[in-house]
Amino acid sequence: MTYNRAPILTDTFAIASASYRYVRQLGAKAVAWAVLPDNLHAVVELGDTSLSDAVRFFKAKFSGQYRSACGVKSGRIWQHRFWDHIIRDEEDYAHHIDYIHYNPVHHGLVLSPFDYAFSSAHRWREMGYYDRTWGMVKLPLVEKSYGE
């Protein structure tokens, strides 16, 4: 989450995307993700790195590139902490993927998860995980908060 929930992430999505490419070099891979204006959600396969290292690396790369591109000389960009959750089983995995993809609808950014440009929902629909109408009605189980 950005510091004071500053809505900078979707405006600078190219920087976030480039920062993620650096994290991939550590062996971490986001299998599902959504970048909102002030925070991001992801299910991450870590490979040989720790989640703390992957998050720290992403934040550092993003911060440096953001400061350079936007002329920001000082001040915090990120909150110090982050929320994590260890996936327990297939049901938990599926629920978190749904939660991530539904999040832009939950926050009123779009009416359908597939109208949101900054998420992997499109790819999951193309893989057959969702039909075209998924998420267009309120999903009570997906509405549950996971640390927001």
PDB file of C-alpha atoms in Angstrom:
ATOM      1  CA  MET A   1       0.000   0.000   0.000  1.00  0.00           C
ATOM      2  CA  THR A   2       1.274   3.453  -0.819  1.00  0.00           C
ATOM      3  CA  TYR A   3       2.040   5.908   1.951  1.00  0.00           C
ATOM      4  CA  ASN A   4      -1.131   7.760   2.999  1.00  0.00           C
ATOM      5  CA  ARG A   5      -2.880   5.783   0.241  1.00  0.00           C
ATOM      6  CA  ALA A   6      -1.518   8.105  -2.440  1.00  0.00           C
ATOM      7  CA  PRO A   7      -3.256   7.065  -5.711  1.00  0.00           C
ATOM      8  CA  ILE A   8      -0.109   6.773  -7.831  1.00  0.00           C
ATOM      9  CA  LEU A   9       0.112   3.154  -8.960  1.00  0.00           C
ATOM     10  CA  THR A  10      -2.242   3.024 -11.936  1.00  0.00           C
ATOM     11  CA  ASP A  11      -0.938   6.361 -13.244  1.00  0.00           C
ATOM     12  CA  THR A  12       2.551   4.881 -13.186  1.00  0.00           C
ATOM     13  CA  PHE A  13       1.647   1.317 -14.165  1.00  0.00           C
ATOM     14  CA  ALA A  14       4.568   1.092 -16.585  1.00  0.00           C
ATOM     15  CA  ILE A  15       6.935   1.676 -13.653  1.00  0.00           C
ATOM     16  CA  ALA A  16       5.160  -0.974 -11.565  1.00  0.00           C
ATOM     17  CA  SER A  17       5.343  -3.388 -14.477  1.00  0.00           C
ATOM     18  CA  ALA A  18       9.051  -2.730 -14.998  1.00  0.00           C
ATOM     19  CA  SER A  19       9.684  -3.151 -11.262  1.00  0.00           C
ATOM     20  CA  TYR A  20       7.940  -6.511 -11.356  1.00  0.00           C
ATOM     21  CA  ARG A  21      10.277  -7.653 -14.145  1.00  0.00           C
ATOM     22  CA  TYR A  22      13.185  -7.063 -11.752  1.00  0.00           C
ATOM     23  CA  VAL A  23      11.439  -9.137  -9.069  1.00  0.00           C
ATOM     24  CA  ARG A  24      11.099 -11.969 -11.592  1.00  0.00           C
ATOM     25  CA  GLN A  25      14.910 -12.110 -11.623  1.00  0.00           C
ATOM     26  CA  LEU A  26      14.707 -13.246  -7.972  1.00  0.00           C
ATOM     27  CA  GLY A  27      12.544 -16.183  -9.053  1.00  0.00           C
ATOM     28  CA  ALA A  28       9.214 -14.821  -7.780  1.00  0.00           C
ATOM     29  CA  LYS A  29       6.213 -14.963 -10.102  1.00  0.00           C
ATOM     30  CA  ALA A  30       2.811 -13.285  -9.700  1.00  0.00           C
ATOM     31  CA  VAL A  31       0.232 -15.807 -10.899  1.00  0.00           C
ATOM     32  CA  ALA A  32      -2.717 -13.469 -10.229  1.00  0.00           C
ATOM     33  CA  TRP A  33      -2.567  -9.736  -9.583  1.00  0.00           C
ATOM     34  CA  ALA A  34      -4.442  -6.448  -9.504  1.00  0.00           C
ATOM     35  CA  VAL A  35      -2.856  -3.012  -9.243  1.00  0.00           C
ATOM     36  CA  LEU A  36      -5.219  -0.448  -7.744  1.00  0.00           C
ATOM     37  CA  PRO A  37      -4.463   3.274  -7.492  1.00  0.00           C
ATOM     38  CA  ASP A  38      -3.035   2.979  -3.966  1.00  0.00           C
ATOM     39  CA  ASN A  39      -2.280  -0.709  -3.412  1.00  0.00           C
ATOM     40  CA  LEU A  40      -1.729  -3.981  -5.152  1.00  0.00           C
ATOM     41  CA  HIS A  41      -2.748  -7.572  -4.554  1.00  0.00           C
ATOM     42  CA  ALA A  42      -1.036 -10.682  -5.850  1.00  0.00           C
ATOM     43  CA  VAL A  43      -0.801 -14.412  -5.445  1.00  0.00           C
ATOM     44  CA  VAL A  44       2.926 -15.000  -5.714  1.00  0.00           C
ATOM     45  CA  GLU A  45       4.926 -18.162  -6.281  1.00  0.00           C
ATOM     46  CA  LEU A  46       8.206 -17.372  -4.560  1.00  0.00           C
ATOM     47  CA  GLY A  47      10.683 -19.825  -6.019  1.00  0.00           C
ATOM     48  CA  ASP A  48      14.008 -19.467  -4.183  1.00  0.00           C
ATOM     49  CA  THR A  49      13.353 -16.039  -2.644  1.00  0.00           C
ATOM     50  CA  SER A  50      11.419 -14.919   0.412  1.00  0.00           C
ATOM     51  CA  LEU A  51       8.285 -12.815   0.221  1.00  0.00           C
ATOM     52  CA  SER A  52       9.980 -10.110   2.292  1.00  0.00           C
ATOM     53  CA  ASP A  53      12.861  -9.932  -0.186  1.00  0.00           C
ATOM     54  CA  ALA A  54      10.517  -9.870  -3.188  1.00  0.00           C
ATOM     55  CA  VAL A  55       8.383  -7.075  -1.692  1.00  0.00           C
ATOM     56  CA  ARG A  56      11.419  -5.081  -0.552  1.00  0.00           C
ATOM     57  CA  PHE A  57      13.020  -5.396  -4.000  1.00  0.00           C
ATOM     58  CA  PHE A  58       9.794  -4.376  -5.777  1.00  0.00           C
ATOM     59  CA  LYS A  59       9.287  -1.356  -3.512  1.00  0.00           C
ATOM     60  CA  ALA A  60      12.905  -0.245  -3.914  1.00  0.00           C
ATOM     61  CA  LYS A  61      12.876  -0.579  -7.714  1.00  0.00           C
ATOM     62  CA  PHE A  62       9.501   1.149  -8.023  1.00  0.00           C
ATOM     63  CA  SER A  63      10.544   3.962  -5.669  1.00  0.00           C
ATOM     64  CA  GLY A  64      13.751   4.693  -7.561  1.00  0.00           C
ATOM     65  CA  GLN A  65      12.085   4.676 -10.962  1.00  0.00           C
ATOM     66  CA  TYR A  66       9.077   6.661  -9.689  1.00  0.00           C
ATOM     67  CA  ARG A  67      11.273   9.349  -8.124  1.00  0.00           C
ATOM     68  CA  SER A  68      13.284   9.662 -11.331  1.00  0.00           C
ATOM     69  CA  ALA A  69      10.288   9.720 -13.699  1.00  0.00           C
ATOM     70  CA  CYS A  70       8.117  12.018 -11.580  1.00  0.00           C
ATOM     71  CA  GLY A  71      10.779  14.318 -10.128  1.00  0.00           C
ATOM     72  CA  VAL A  72      10.033  13.307  -6.541  1.00  0.00           C
ATOM     73  CA  LYS A  73      13.070  14.161  -4.424  1.00  0.00           C
ATOM     74  CA  SER A  74      11.992  13.075  -0.936  1.00  0.00           C
ATOM     75  CA  GLY A  75       9.203  11.607   1.146  1.00  0.00           C
ATOM     76  CA  ARG A  76       7.867   8.131   1.619  1.00  0.00           C
ATOM     77  CA  ILE A  77       6.172   6.267  -1.192  1.00  0.00           C
ATOM     78  CA  TRP A  78       5.199   3.030   0.559  1.00  0.00           C
ATOM     79  CA  GLN A  79       3.836   2.052   3.937  1.00  0.00           C
ATOM     80  CA  HIS A  80       6.414   0.064   5.879  1.00  0.00           C
ATOM     81  CA  ARG A  81       4.386  -3.098   6.276  1.00  0.00           C
ATOM     82  CA  PHE A  82       2.515  -5.408   3.947  1.00  0.00           C
ATOM     83  CA  TRP A  83      -0.128  -8.079   4.452  1.00  0.00           C
ATOM     84  CA  ASP A  84       0.607 -11.654   3.577  1.00  0.00           C
ATOM     85  CA  HIS A  85      -1.236 -14.939   3.690  1.00  0.00           C
ATOM     86  CA  ILE A  86       0.002 -18.470   3.187  1.00  0.00           C
ATOM     87  CA  ILE A  87      -2.316 -20.373   0.844  1.00  0.00           C
ATOM     88  CA  ARG A  88      -3.637 -23.409   2.714  1.00  0.00           C
ATOM     89  CA  ASP A  89      -5.300 -25.469  -0.011  1.00  0.00           C
ATOM     90  CA  GLU A  90      -6.896 -25.347  -3.469  1.00  0.00           C
ATOM     91  CA  GLU A  91     -10.082 -23.719  -2.151  1.00  0.00           C
ATOM     92  CA  ASP A  92      -8.083 -20.979  -0.423  1.00  0.00           C
ATOM     93  CA  TYR A  93      -6.040 -20.497  -3.616  1.00  0.00           C
ATOM     94  CA  ALA A  94      -9.184 -20.124  -5.746  1.00  0.00           C
ATOM     95  CA  HIS A  95     -10.781 -17.758  -3.233  1.00  0.00           C
ATOM     96  CA  HIS A  96      -7.744 -15.474  -3.198  1.00  0.00           C
ATOM     97  CA  ILE A  97      -7.556 -15.384  -6.978  1.00  0.00           C
ATOM     98  CA  ASP A  98     -11.241 -14.420  -7.093  1.00  0.00           C
ATOM     99  CA  TYR A  99     -10.730 -11.808  -4.366  1.00  0.00           C
ATOM    100  CA  ILE A 100      -7.845 -10.230  -6.260  1.00  0.00           C
ATOM    101  CA  HIS A 101      -9.719 -10.085  -9.554  1.00  0.00           C
ATOM    102  CA  TYR A 102     -12.927  -8.799  -7.951  1.00  0.00           C
ATOM    103  CA  ASN A 103     -11.128  -6.076  -5.976  1.00  0.00           C
ATOM    104  CA  PRO A 104     -11.462  -3.332  -8.641  1.00  0.00           C
ATOM    105  CA  VAL A 105     -15.246  -3.930  -8.677  1.00  0.00           C
ATOM    106  CA  HIS A 106     -15.362  -3.943  -4.866  1.00  0.00           C
ATOM    107  CA  HIS A 107     -13.671  -0.523  -4.816  1.00  0.00           C
ATOM    108  CA  GLY A 108     -16.046   0.914  -7.428  1.00  0.00           C
ATOM    109  CA  LEU A 109     -13.419   1.328 -10.134  1.00  0.00           C
ATOM    110  CA  VAL A 110     -15.299  -0.750 -12.734  1.00  0.00           C
ATOM    111  CA  LEU A 111     -18.551  -2.705 -13.067  1.00  0.00           C
ATOM    112  CA  SER A 112     -16.869  -5.860 -14.364  1.00  0.00           C
ATOM    113  CA  PRO A 113     -13.452  -7.255 -13.414  1.00  0.00           C
ATOM    114  CA  PHE A 114     -12.740  -7.618 -17.123  1.00  0.00           C
ATOM    115  CA  ASP A 115     -13.156  -3.871 -17.689  1.00  0.00           C
ATOM    116  CA  TYR A 116     -10.146  -3.212 -15.457  1.00  0.00           C
ATOM    117  CA  ALA A 117      -6.881  -2.847 -17.345  1.00  0.00           C
ATOM    118  CA  PHE A 118      -4.509  -3.316 -14.415  1.00  0.00           C
ATOM    119  CA  SER A 119      -5.136  -6.940 -13.460  1.00  0.00           C
ATOM    120  CA  SER A 120      -4.631 -10.491 -14.615  1.00  0.00           C
ATOM    121  CA  ALA A 121      -8.402 -11.168 -14.756  1.00  0.00           C
ATOM    122  CA  HIS A 122      -8.330 -11.031 -18.563  1.00  0.00           C
ATOM    123  CA  ARG A 123      -5.678 -13.737 -18.745  1.00  0.00           C
ATOM    124  CA  TRP A 124      -7.578 -15.956 -16.300  1.00  0.00           C
ATOM    125  CA  ARG A 125     -10.749 -15.560 -18.385  1.00  0.00           C
ATOM    126  CA  GLU A 126      -8.831 -16.470 -21.555  1.00  0.00           C
ATOM    127  CA  MET A 127      -7.560 -19.602 -19.758  1.00  0.00           C
ATOM    128  CA  GLY A 128     -11.203 -20.585 -19.085  1.00  0.00           C
ATOM    129  CA  TYR A 129     -11.168 -19.946 -15.337  1.00  0.00           C
ATOM    130  CA  TYR A 130     -14.005 -17.387 -15.613  1.00  0.00           C
ATOM    131  CA  ASP A 131     -16.939 -16.947 -17.941  1.00  0.00           C
ATOM    132  CA  ARG A 132     -17.581 -13.483 -19.358  1.00  0.00           C
ATOM    133  CA  THR A 133     -20.234 -12.604 -16.737  1.00  0.00           C
ATOM    134  CA  TRP A 134     -18.224 -13.544 -13.634  1.00  0.00           C
ATOM    135  CA  GLY A 135     -17.968 -10.740 -11.096  1.00  0.00           C
ATOM    136  CA  MET A 136     -20.679  -8.562 -12.608  1.00  0.00           C
ATOM    137  CA  VAL A 137     -22.905  -9.159  -9.587  1.00  0.00           C
ATOM    138  CA  LYS A 138     -21.872  -8.753  -5.955  1.00  0.00           C
ATOM    139  CA  LEU A 139     -19.977 -11.808  -4.767  1.00  0.00           C
ATOM    140  CA  PRO A 140     -20.488 -12.104  -0.979  1.00  0.00           C
ATOM    141  CA  LEU A 141     -17.686 -14.609  -0.372  1.00  0.00           C
ATOM    142  CA  VAL A 142     -15.273 -12.527  -2.408  1.00  0.00           C
ATOM    143  CA  GLU A 143     -16.286  -9.345  -0.579  1.00  0.00           C
ATOM    144  CA  LYS A 144     -14.547 -10.654   2.567  1.00  0.00           C
ATOM    145  CA  SER A 145     -11.579  -8.464   3.404  1.00  0.00           C
ATOM    146  CA  TYR A 146      -8.091  -9.932   3.610  1.00  0.00           C
ATOM    147  CA  GLY A 147      -6.205  -7.258   5.495  1.00  0.00           C
ATOM    148  CA  GLU A 148      -7.352  -4.095   3.758  1.00  0.00           C
TER     149      GLU A 148
END
